[in-house]
Coordinates of C-alpha atoms and ligand atoms in Angstrom, one line a residue:
M1 CA 158.8 101.7 84.5
L2 CA 155.3 102.2 85.8
V3 CA 153.0 99.3 85.0
T4 CA 149.6 97.9 85.9
M5 CA 149.8 95.1 88.5
D6 CA 148.7 92.4 86.0
K7 CA 151.9 92.9 84.0
I8 CA 153.9 91.9 87.0
L9 CA 151.7 89.2 88.6
N10 CA 150.6 87.2 85.6
K11 CA 154.2 86.4 84.8
A12 CA 154.9 85.7 88.5
R13 CA 152.0 83.2 88.7
Q14 CA 153.1 81.4 85.4
E15 CA 156.7 81.2 86.5
G16 CA 156.1 80.3 90.2
Y17 CA 157.6 83.2 92.2
G18 CA 156.2 85.9 94.4
V19 CA 156.5 89.7 94.3
I20 CA 156.8 91.8 97.4
A21 CA 154.2 94.5 98.1
P22 CA 155.8 96.4 100.9
S23 CA 153.5 98.7 103.0
T24 CA 154.8 102.1 101.7
F25 CA 153.7 104.5 104.3
S26 CA 156.0 107.5 103.9
L27 CA 157.6 109.4 101.0
E28 CA 161.1 108.3 101.8
L29 CA 160.1 104.7 101.5
I30 CA 159.0 105.0 97.9
G31 CA 162.4 105.7 96.6
C32 CA 164.2 103.2 98.8
A33 CA 161.8 100.4 97.8
I34 CA 162.5 101.1 94.2
E35 CA 166.2 101.2 94.9
A36 CA 165.9 97.7 96.4
A37 CA 164.1 96.5 93.3
E38 CA 166.6 97.9 90.9
K39 CA 169.5 96.4 92.9
K40 CA 167.8 93.0 92.9
R41 CA 166.5 93.4 89.3
S42 CA 163.1 92.5 90.7
P43 CA 159.6 93.7 90.0
L44 CA 158.0 95.7 92.8
I45 CA 154.5 96.6 94.0
L46 CA 154.2 99.7 96.1
N47 CA 151.3 98.9 98.5
I48 CA 149.6 102.0 99.7
N49 CA 146.7 102.2 102.2
L50 CA 144.8 105.4 102.3
K51 CA 144.6 105.1 106.1
Y52 CA 148.3 105.9 106.5
D53 CA 149.0 109.1 108.4
A54 CA 150.8 110.6 105.4
L55 CA 147.7 110.4 103.2
Q56 CA 145.1 112.0 105.4
T57 CA 144.4 115.1 103.2
E58 CA 143.5 115.3 99.6
E59 CA 146.6 117.5 99.0
N60 CA 148.9 114.9 100.7
R61 CA 147.4 112.1 98.7
E62 CA 148.0 114.0 95.4
I63 CA 151.6 114.7 96.4
F64 CA 152.2 111.2 97.6
L65 CA 150.9 109.6 94.4
Y66 CA 152.7 112.2 92.2
V67 CA 156.0 111.2 93.8
A68 CA 155.2 107.4 93.6
R69 CA 154.2 107.6 90.0
E70 CA 157.2 109.8 89.1
R71 CA 159.7 107.5 90.8
A72 CA 158.0 104.4 89.3
M73 CA 158.2 105.9 85.8
R74 CA 161.9 106.5 86.2
A75 CA 162.6 103.0 87.6
S76 CA 164.5 100.5 85.4
V77 CA 162.3 97.7 86.7
P78 CA 158.5 97.2 86.5
V79 CA 156.7 98.9 89.4
A80 CA 153.0 98.9 90.1
I81 CA 151.2 101.1 92.6
N82 CA 148.4 99.3 94.4
L83 CA 145.7 100.6 96.6
D84 CA 145.7 98.3 99.7
H85 CA 142.4 97.5 101.4
G86 CA 140.2 99.9 99.5
A87 CA 137.0 100.3 101.6
D88 CA 134.3 101.0 99.1
Y89 CA 133.4 102.1 95.6
P90 CA 134.0 105.8 96.0
T91 CA 137.4 105.3 97.7
V92 CA 138.6 103.0 94.9
V93 CA 137.4 105.3 92.1
R94 CA 139.1 108.2 93.8
A95 CA 142.3 106.1 94.1
I96 CA 142.2 105.4 90.4
H97 CA 141.8 109.2 89.8
H98 CA 145.0 109.7 91.9
G99 CA 147.0 107.4 89.7
F100 CA 147.0 103.9 91.3
T101 CA 147.7 101.3 88.7
S102 CA 145.8 98.6 90.6
V103 CA 143.2 98.6 93.3
M104 CA 142.0 96.3 96.0
L105 CA 138.4 96.4 97.1
D106 CA 138.3 94.6 100.5
A107 CA 134.8 93.3 101.0
S108 CA 136.0 90.2 102.8
A109 CA 134.0 90.9 105.9
K110 CA 130.7 91.0 104.0
P111 CA 128.5 87.9 103.3
F112 CA 129.4 86.1 100.0
E113 CA 126.7 87.7 97.8
E114 CA 127.4 91.2 99.1
N115 CA 131.2 90.7 98.6
I116 CA 130.5 89.6 95.0
A117 CA 128.2 92.6 94.3
A118 CA 130.7 95.1 95.7
V119 CA 133.7 93.7 93.8
K120 CA 131.8 93.3 90.6
E121 CA 130.8 97.0 90.6
V122 CA 134.5 98.0 91.1
V123 CA 135.8 95.6 88.4
H124 CA 133.3 97.0 85.9
T125 CA 134.6 100.5 86.4
A126 CA 138.3 99.8 86.8
H127 CA 138.5 97.4 83.8
S128 CA 136.8 100.0 81.6
I129 CA 140.0 102.1 82.0
G130 CA 142.5 99.2 82.1
I131 CA 143.0 99.0 85.9
P132 CA 143.1 95.5 87.4
V133 CA 141.4 94.6 90.7
E134 CA 142.4 92.6 93.8
A135 CA 139.7 91.2 96.1
E136 CA 139.6 88.8 99.1
L137 CA 137.5 85.7 99.7
G138 CA 137.5 84.4 103.2
C139 CA 138.9 86.9 105.7
V140 CA 142.5 87.5 106.8
G141 CA 142.1 88.8 110.4
M142 CA 144.6 90.3 112.8
A143 CA 147.2 88.2 114.6
D144 CA 146.9 88.8 118.3
P145 CA 150.4 88.7 119.8
T146 CA 149.0 87.9 123.2
F147 CA 147.5 84.6 121.9
L148 CA 150.0 81.8 122.0
I149 CA 147.8 79.6 119.9
E150 CA 148.6 80.2 116.3
T151 CA 145.2 79.6 114.9
K152 CA 143.4 82.1 117.1
Y153 CA 143.2 85.3 115.2
T154 CA 140.7 88.1 115.4
G155 CA 138.1 88.3 112.6
S156 CA 139.6 85.5 110.5
S157 CA 137.8 82.9 108.4
K158 CA 139.6 80.6 105.9
T159 CA 138.8 80.8 102.1
D160 CA 136.2 78.2 101.2
P161 CA 137.6 76.4 98.1
A162 CA 134.0 75.5 97.0
L163 CA 133.3 79.2 96.5
V164 CA 136.5 80.1 94.6
A165 CA 135.5 79.3 91.0
E166 CA 132.1 81.1 91.3
Y167 CA 133.7 84.1 93.1
V168 CA 136.3 84.6 90.4
E169 CA 133.9 84.1 87.6
R170 CA 131.1 86.3 88.9
T171 CA 133.3 89.2 90.0
G172 CA 135.8 89.1 87.1
V173 CA 138.5 89.9 89.6
D174 CA 142.2 89.8 88.5
F175 CA 143.9 88.7 91.8
L176 CA 142.6 86.8 94.7
A177 CA 143.7 87.4 98.3
V178 CA 143.3 84.1 100.2
S179 CA 143.0 83.3 103.9
I180 CA 145.0 80.1 104.5
G181 CA 146.3 80.5 108.1
N182 CA 147.9 83.9 107.5
A183 CA 147.0 87.0 109.6
H184 CA 148.0 90.7 109.6
G185 CA 150.3 92.1 112.2
P186 CA 152.8 90.6 114.6
Y187 CA 152.4 87.0 115.9
A188 CA 153.2 86.0 119.4
K189 CA 156.9 85.6 120.0
N190 CA 158.2 82.3 118.6
I191 CA 154.9 81.5 116.9
V192 CA 155.2 80.7 113.2
P193 CA 151.7 80.4 111.7
H194 CA 150.5 77.1 110.3
I195 CA 149.9 77.7 106.6
D196 CA 147.3 75.4 105.2
F197 CA 149.2 74.2 102.1
D198 CA 146.5 71.6 101.2
L199 CA 144.0 74.5 101.0
L200 CA 146.4 76.6 98.9
E201 CA 147.0 73.6 96.6
Q202 CA 143.2 73.2 96.1
I203 CA 142.7 76.9 95.4
A204 CA 145.6 77.1 93.0
K205 CA 144.2 74.2 91.0
I206 CA 140.8 75.8 90.8
T207 CA 141.9 79.2 89.5
P208 CA 144.9 80.3 87.4
I209 CA 144.7 83.9 88.5
P210 CA 147.5 85.2 90.7
L211 CA 146.9 84.6 94.4
V212 CA 147.8 87.1 97.1
L213 CA 149.0 86.5 100.7
H214 CA 148.3 89.3 103.1
G215 CA 150.1 89.4 106.4
G216 CA 153.4 88.2 105.0
S217 CA 155.4 89.2 108.2
G218 CA 156.5 86.6 110.6
T219 CA 155.3 83.8 108.3
G220 CA 158.6 82.0 108.1
D221 CA 160.9 81.9 105.1
E222 CA 160.3 78.3 104.2
N223 CA 156.6 78.7 104.3
L224 CA 156.8 81.8 102.1
T225 CA 159.1 80.3 99.5
K226 CA 156.9 77.2 99.3
A227 CA 153.7 79.3 99.1
C228 CA 155.2 81.4 96.2
Q229 CA 156.1 78.2 94.3
M230 CA 152.5 77.0 94.8
G231 CA 150.6 80.0 93.3
I232 CA 151.0 82.9 95.7
S233 CA 152.2 85.7 93.4
K234 CA 152.0 88.8 95.6
I235 CA 153.0 89.0 99.3
N236 CA 152.1 92.0 101.4
V237 CA 154.7 92.8 104.0
G238 CA 154.4 95.6 106.5
T239 CA 155.2 94.7 110.1
D240 CA 158.5 93.0 109.5
L241 CA 159.8 96.0 107.5
M242 CA 158.8 98.4 110.2
K243 CA 160.5 96.3 112.8
I244 CA 163.8 96.0 110.9
A245 CA 163.7 99.7 110.1
T246 CA 162.9 100.7 113.6
D247 CA 165.6 98.5 115.2
Q248 CA 168.2 99.9 112.8
A249 CA 167.1 103.5 113.4
I250 CA 167.4 103.1 117.2
A251 CA 170.8 101.4 116.9
G252 CA 171.9 104.3 114.5
Y253 CA 170.6 106.9 116.9
E254 CA 172.3 105.4 119.9
E255 CA 175.6 104.9 118.1
N256 CA 175.7 108.5 116.7
A257 CA 173.9 110.6 119.3
N258 CA 177.2 111.8 120.9
K259 CA 179.0 112.3 117.7
G260 CA 176.9 115.1 116.3
R261 CA 175.5 113.0 113.5
L262 CA 171.9 112.3 112.8
R263 CA 171.6 108.8 111.6
F264 CA 168.0 108.1 112.6
L265 CA 166.2 108.4 109.2
T266 CA 169.1 107.1 107.1
N267 CA 169.2 104.0 109.2
Y268 CA 165.5 103.6 109.2
V269 CA 165.4 103.8 105.4
D270 CA 168.4 101.4 105.1
G271 CA 166.6 98.9 107.3
Y272 CA 163.5 99.0 105.2
R273 CA 165.5 98.6 102.0
D274 CA 167.5 95.6 103.5
G275 CA 164.2 93.9 104.5
I276 CA 162.8 94.3 101.0
E277 CA 165.9 92.9 99.4
Y278 CA 165.9 90.0 101.8
Y279 CA 162.4 89.1 100.9
M280 CA 162.9 89.4 97.2
D281 CA 165.4 86.5 97.5
V282 CA 162.9 84.5 99.7
F283 CA 160.1 85.0 97.2
G284 CA 162.2 84.2 94.2
S285 CA 161.7 87.5 92.3
T286 CA 165.4 88.5 92.2
H287 CA 166.5 88.8 88.5
K288 CA 162.9 88.4 87.3
A289 CA 162.4 92.0 86.2
Ligands
13P301 P1 151.9 92.5 107.8 O1 152.0 93.8 108.5 O2 151.4 91.4 108.8 O3 153.1 92.0 107.0 O4 150.7 92.6 106.8 C1 150.7 93.6 105.8 C2 149.5 93.5 104.9 O5 149.0 92.5 104.7 C3 149.0 94.8 104.3 O6 147.9 94.6 103.6

């Protein structure tokens, strides 16, 4: 069933588990993410960024969201459709018009007061039609796989716990993305990021709203399980799913190339689905639908 994201995440925060928000960047992946959730009896958040290639025209956006909503409505588990990294007010309002059931406004690179003002404006509009909002305090940057020092990310700054209460109160935001040592994209080989659990503990004590971890890939299963138990309720995962899917697609292609069978896309989709199912167990959302 199609739901707004608060229906999924408030329960997750209360019960201490996390829900995967896989980067859903093509039409085939919508159905297979939902299949994974139905198999695991887990809630699911389709995380969709308007920068994806498949969403570059108004027509494609309409079709993509039509398929996502239709699949979500037919699902036997709760599914939310979240706008990932919405850039500004017009983008977010347009996304709501397209049928997203939750929106993120990412103003994390702006100074504190500007971040608050931008998010508050979106919250005002979104809440007036029942759509919840995610925003980010501190800034989750990009992991640079060439840096071998885990703390050196591009454009990162940690969430300041002293600002959390004021930020949540003044913006009225429903979900808070935090920067606690996580980063988007692939880390250098063999580097597992140092997650600042003391900081997470402080933030989780300050606010009862669901917390969000961007850059879930490569974070290490133990770190992720612990973070979910401590208040992280939504975990965005993109890079790891692309890697599993691509590896399986290449293997499928090589195995079948001479046998007249085309296994590229099937294997890709299977790999993506496997990755989601795996993380549902790690985050503790299996059987929580
Ligand atoms: P990863 O690709 O690092 O998993 O990050 C995904 C993400 O945070 C999307 O917002």
